[in-house]
mmCIF file with all atom_site columns, C-alpha atoms in Angstrom:
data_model
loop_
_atom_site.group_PDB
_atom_site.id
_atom_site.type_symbol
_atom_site.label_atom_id
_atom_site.label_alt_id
_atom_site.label_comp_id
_atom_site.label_asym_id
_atom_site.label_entity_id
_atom_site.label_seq_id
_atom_site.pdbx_PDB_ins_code
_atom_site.Cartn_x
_atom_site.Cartn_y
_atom_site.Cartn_z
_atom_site.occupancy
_atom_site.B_iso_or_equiv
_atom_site.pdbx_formal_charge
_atom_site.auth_seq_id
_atom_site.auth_comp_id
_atom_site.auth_asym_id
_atom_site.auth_atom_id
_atom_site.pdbx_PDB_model_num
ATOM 1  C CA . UNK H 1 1  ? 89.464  161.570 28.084 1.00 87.00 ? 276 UNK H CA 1
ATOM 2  C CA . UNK H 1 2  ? 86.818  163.976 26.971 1.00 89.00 ? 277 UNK H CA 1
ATOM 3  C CA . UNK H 1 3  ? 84.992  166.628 29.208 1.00 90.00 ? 278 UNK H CA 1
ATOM 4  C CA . UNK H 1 4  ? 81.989  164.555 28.590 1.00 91.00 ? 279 UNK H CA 1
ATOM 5  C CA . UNK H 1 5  ? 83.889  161.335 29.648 1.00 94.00 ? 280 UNK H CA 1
ATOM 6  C CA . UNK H 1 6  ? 85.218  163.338 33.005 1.00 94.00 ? 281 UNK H CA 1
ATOM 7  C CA . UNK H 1 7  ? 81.841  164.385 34.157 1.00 95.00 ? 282 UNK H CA 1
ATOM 8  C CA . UNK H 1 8  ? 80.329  160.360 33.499 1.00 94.00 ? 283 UNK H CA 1
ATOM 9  C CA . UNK H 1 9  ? 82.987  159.386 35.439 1.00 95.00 ? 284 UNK H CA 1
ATOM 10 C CA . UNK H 1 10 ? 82.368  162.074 38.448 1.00 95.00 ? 285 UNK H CA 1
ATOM 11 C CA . UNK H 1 11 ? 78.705  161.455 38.399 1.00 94.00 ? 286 UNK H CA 1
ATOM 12 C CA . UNK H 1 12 ? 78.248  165.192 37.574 1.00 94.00 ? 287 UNK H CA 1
ATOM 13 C CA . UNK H 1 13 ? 76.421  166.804 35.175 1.00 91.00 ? 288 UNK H CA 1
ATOM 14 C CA . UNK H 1 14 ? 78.393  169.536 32.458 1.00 90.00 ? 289 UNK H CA 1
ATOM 15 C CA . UNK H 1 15 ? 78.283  173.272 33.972 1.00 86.00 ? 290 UNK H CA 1
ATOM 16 C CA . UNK H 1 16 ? 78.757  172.049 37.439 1.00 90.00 ? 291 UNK H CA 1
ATOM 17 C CA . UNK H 1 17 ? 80.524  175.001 39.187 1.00 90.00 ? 292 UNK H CA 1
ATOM 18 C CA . UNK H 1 18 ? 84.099  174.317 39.961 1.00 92.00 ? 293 UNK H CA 1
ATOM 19 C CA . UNK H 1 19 ? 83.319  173.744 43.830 1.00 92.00 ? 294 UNK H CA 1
ATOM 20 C CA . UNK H 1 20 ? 80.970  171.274 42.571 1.00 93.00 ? 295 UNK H CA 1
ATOM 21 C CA . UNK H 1 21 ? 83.882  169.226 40.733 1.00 94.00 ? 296 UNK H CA 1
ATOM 22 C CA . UNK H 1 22 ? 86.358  169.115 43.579 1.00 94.00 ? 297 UNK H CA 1
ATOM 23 C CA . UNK H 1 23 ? 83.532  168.280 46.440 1.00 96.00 ? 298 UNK H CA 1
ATOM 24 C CA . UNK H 1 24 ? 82.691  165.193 44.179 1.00 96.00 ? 299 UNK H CA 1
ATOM 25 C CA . UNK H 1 25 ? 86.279  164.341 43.459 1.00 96.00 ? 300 UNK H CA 1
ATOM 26 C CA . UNK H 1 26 ? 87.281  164.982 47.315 1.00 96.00 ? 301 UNK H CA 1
ATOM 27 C CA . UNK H 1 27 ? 84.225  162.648 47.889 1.00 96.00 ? 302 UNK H CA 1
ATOM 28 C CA . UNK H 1 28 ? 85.357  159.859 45.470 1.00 96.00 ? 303 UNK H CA 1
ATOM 29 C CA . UNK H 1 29 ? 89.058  159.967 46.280 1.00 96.00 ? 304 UNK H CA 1
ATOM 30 C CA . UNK H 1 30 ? 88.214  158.885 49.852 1.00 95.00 ? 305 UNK H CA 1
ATOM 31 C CA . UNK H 1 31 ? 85.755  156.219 49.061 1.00 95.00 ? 306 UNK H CA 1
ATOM 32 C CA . UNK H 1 32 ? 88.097  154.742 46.237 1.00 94.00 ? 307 UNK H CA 1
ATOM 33 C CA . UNK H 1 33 ? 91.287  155.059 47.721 1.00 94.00 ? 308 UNK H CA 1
ATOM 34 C CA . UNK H 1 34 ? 92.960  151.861 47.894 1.00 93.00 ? 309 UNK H CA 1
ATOM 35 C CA . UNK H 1 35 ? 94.690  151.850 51.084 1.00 93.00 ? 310 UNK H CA 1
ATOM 36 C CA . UNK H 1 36 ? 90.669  151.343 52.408 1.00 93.00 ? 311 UNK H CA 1
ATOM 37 C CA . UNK H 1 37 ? 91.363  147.718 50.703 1.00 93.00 ? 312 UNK H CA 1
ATOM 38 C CA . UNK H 1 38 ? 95.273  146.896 52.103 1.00 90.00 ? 313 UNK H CA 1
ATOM 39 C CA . UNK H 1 39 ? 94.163  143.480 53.161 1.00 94.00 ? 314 UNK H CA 1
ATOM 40 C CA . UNK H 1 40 ? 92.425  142.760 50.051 1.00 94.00 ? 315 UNK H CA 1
ATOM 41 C CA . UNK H 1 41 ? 93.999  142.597 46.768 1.00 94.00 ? 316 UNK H CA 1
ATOM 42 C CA . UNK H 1 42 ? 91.548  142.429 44.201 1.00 95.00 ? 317 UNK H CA 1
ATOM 43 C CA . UNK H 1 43 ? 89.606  145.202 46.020 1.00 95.00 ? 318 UNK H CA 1
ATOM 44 C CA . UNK H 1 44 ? 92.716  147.373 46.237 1.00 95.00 ? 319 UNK H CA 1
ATOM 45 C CA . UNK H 1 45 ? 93.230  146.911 42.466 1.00 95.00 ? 320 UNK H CA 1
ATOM 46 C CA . UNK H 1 46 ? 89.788  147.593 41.160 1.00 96.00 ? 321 UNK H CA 1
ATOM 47 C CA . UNK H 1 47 ? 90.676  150.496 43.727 1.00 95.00 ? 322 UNK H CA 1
ATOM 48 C CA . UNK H 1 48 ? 93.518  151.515 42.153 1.00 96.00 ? 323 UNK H CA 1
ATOM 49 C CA . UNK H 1 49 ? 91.884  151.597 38.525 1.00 96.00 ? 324 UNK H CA 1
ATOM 50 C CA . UNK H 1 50 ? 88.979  153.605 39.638 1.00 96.00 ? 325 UNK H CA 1
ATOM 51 C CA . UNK H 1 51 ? 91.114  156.372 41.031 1.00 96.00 ? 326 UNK H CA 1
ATOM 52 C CA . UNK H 1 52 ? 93.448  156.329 38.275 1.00 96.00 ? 327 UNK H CA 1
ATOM 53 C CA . UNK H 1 53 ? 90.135  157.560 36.364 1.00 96.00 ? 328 UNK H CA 1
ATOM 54 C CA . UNK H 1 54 ? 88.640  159.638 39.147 1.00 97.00 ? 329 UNK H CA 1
ATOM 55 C CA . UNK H 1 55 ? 92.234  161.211 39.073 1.00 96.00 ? 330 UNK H CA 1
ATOM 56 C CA . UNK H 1 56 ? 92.046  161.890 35.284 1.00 96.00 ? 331 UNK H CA 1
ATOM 57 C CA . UNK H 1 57 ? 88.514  162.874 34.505 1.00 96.00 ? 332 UNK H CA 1
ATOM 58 C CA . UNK H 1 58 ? 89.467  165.540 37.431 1.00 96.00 ? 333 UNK H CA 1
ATOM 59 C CA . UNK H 1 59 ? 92.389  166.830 35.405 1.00 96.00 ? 334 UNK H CA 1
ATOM 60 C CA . UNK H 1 60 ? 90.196  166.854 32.438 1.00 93.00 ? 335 UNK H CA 1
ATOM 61 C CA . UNK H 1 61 ? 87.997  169.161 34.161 1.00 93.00 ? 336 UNK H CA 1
ATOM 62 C CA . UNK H 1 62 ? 90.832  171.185 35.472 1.00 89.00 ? 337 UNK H CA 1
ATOM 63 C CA . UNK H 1 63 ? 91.960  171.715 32.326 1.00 80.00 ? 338 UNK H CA 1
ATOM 64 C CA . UNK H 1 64 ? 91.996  175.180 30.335 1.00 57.00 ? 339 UNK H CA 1
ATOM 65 C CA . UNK H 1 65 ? 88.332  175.707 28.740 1.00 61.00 ? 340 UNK H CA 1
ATOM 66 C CA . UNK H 1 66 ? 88.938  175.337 24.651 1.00 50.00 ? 341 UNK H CA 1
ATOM 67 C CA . UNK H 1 67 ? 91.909  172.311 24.914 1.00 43.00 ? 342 UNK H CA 1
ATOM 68 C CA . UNK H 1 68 ? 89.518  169.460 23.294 1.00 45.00 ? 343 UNK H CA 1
ATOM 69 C CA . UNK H 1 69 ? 89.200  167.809 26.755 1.00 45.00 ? 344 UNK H CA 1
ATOM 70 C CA . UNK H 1 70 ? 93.212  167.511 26.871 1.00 45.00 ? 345 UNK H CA 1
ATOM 71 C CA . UNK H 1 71 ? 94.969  167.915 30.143 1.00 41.00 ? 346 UNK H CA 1
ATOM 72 C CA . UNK H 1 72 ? 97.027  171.314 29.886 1.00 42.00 ? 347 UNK H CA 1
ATOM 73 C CA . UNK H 1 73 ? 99.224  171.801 33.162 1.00 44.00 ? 348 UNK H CA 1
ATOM 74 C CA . UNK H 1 74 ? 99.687  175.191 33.887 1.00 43.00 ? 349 UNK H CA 1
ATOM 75 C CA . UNK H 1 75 ? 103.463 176.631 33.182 1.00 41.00 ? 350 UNK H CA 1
ATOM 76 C CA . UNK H 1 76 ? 105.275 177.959 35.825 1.00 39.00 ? 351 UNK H CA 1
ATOM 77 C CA . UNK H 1 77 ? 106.657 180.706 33.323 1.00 39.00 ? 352 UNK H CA 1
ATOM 78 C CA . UNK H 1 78 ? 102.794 181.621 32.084 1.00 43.00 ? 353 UNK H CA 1
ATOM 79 C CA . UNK H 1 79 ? 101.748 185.465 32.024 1.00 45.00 ? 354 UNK H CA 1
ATOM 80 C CA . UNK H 1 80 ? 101.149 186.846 35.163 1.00 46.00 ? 355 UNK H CA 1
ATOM 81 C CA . UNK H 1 81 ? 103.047 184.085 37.171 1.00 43.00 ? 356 UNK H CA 1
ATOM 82 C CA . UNK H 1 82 ? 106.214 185.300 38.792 1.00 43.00 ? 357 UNK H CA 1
ATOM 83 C CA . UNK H 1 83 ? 109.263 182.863 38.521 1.00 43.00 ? 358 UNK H CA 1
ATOM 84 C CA . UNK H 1 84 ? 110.853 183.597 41.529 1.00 41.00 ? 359 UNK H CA 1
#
């Protein structure tokens, strides 16, 4: 998923600040989480879907600036982390 792709699918709009991103994602998480549809399956799976791309576009967005919209995770032995 592209930057581009992650802020469509937050509703935001590119340059949001980063407390912007994680109010909106905190926000969707809650209204799309699928235990709010246990007693109805098709709900809970549409659910399920949507936060699997609420979930990623976040990542996307968490993501170093300069990685092509590609999730990066953050190595536990990077500069200026200690490993203990």
């Amino acid at each position: 998923m592209l930057r581009e792709e992650a802020f469509d699918v937050l509703a935001l709009e590119p340059g949001s600040t980063p407390a912007e991103i994680k109010e909106t994602y905190r926000d969707l998480v809650k209204v799309w989480h699928p235990d709010r549809f246990a007693n109805d399956r098709r709900l809970r799976e549409k659910a399920e879907l949507q936060l699997k791309l609420i979930n990623e576009a976040y990542r996307v967005l968490q993501s170093e600036p300069g990685t092509g919209g590609k999730y990066t995770p953050r190595s536990e032995s990077a500069p200026g982390r200690s490993s203990r």
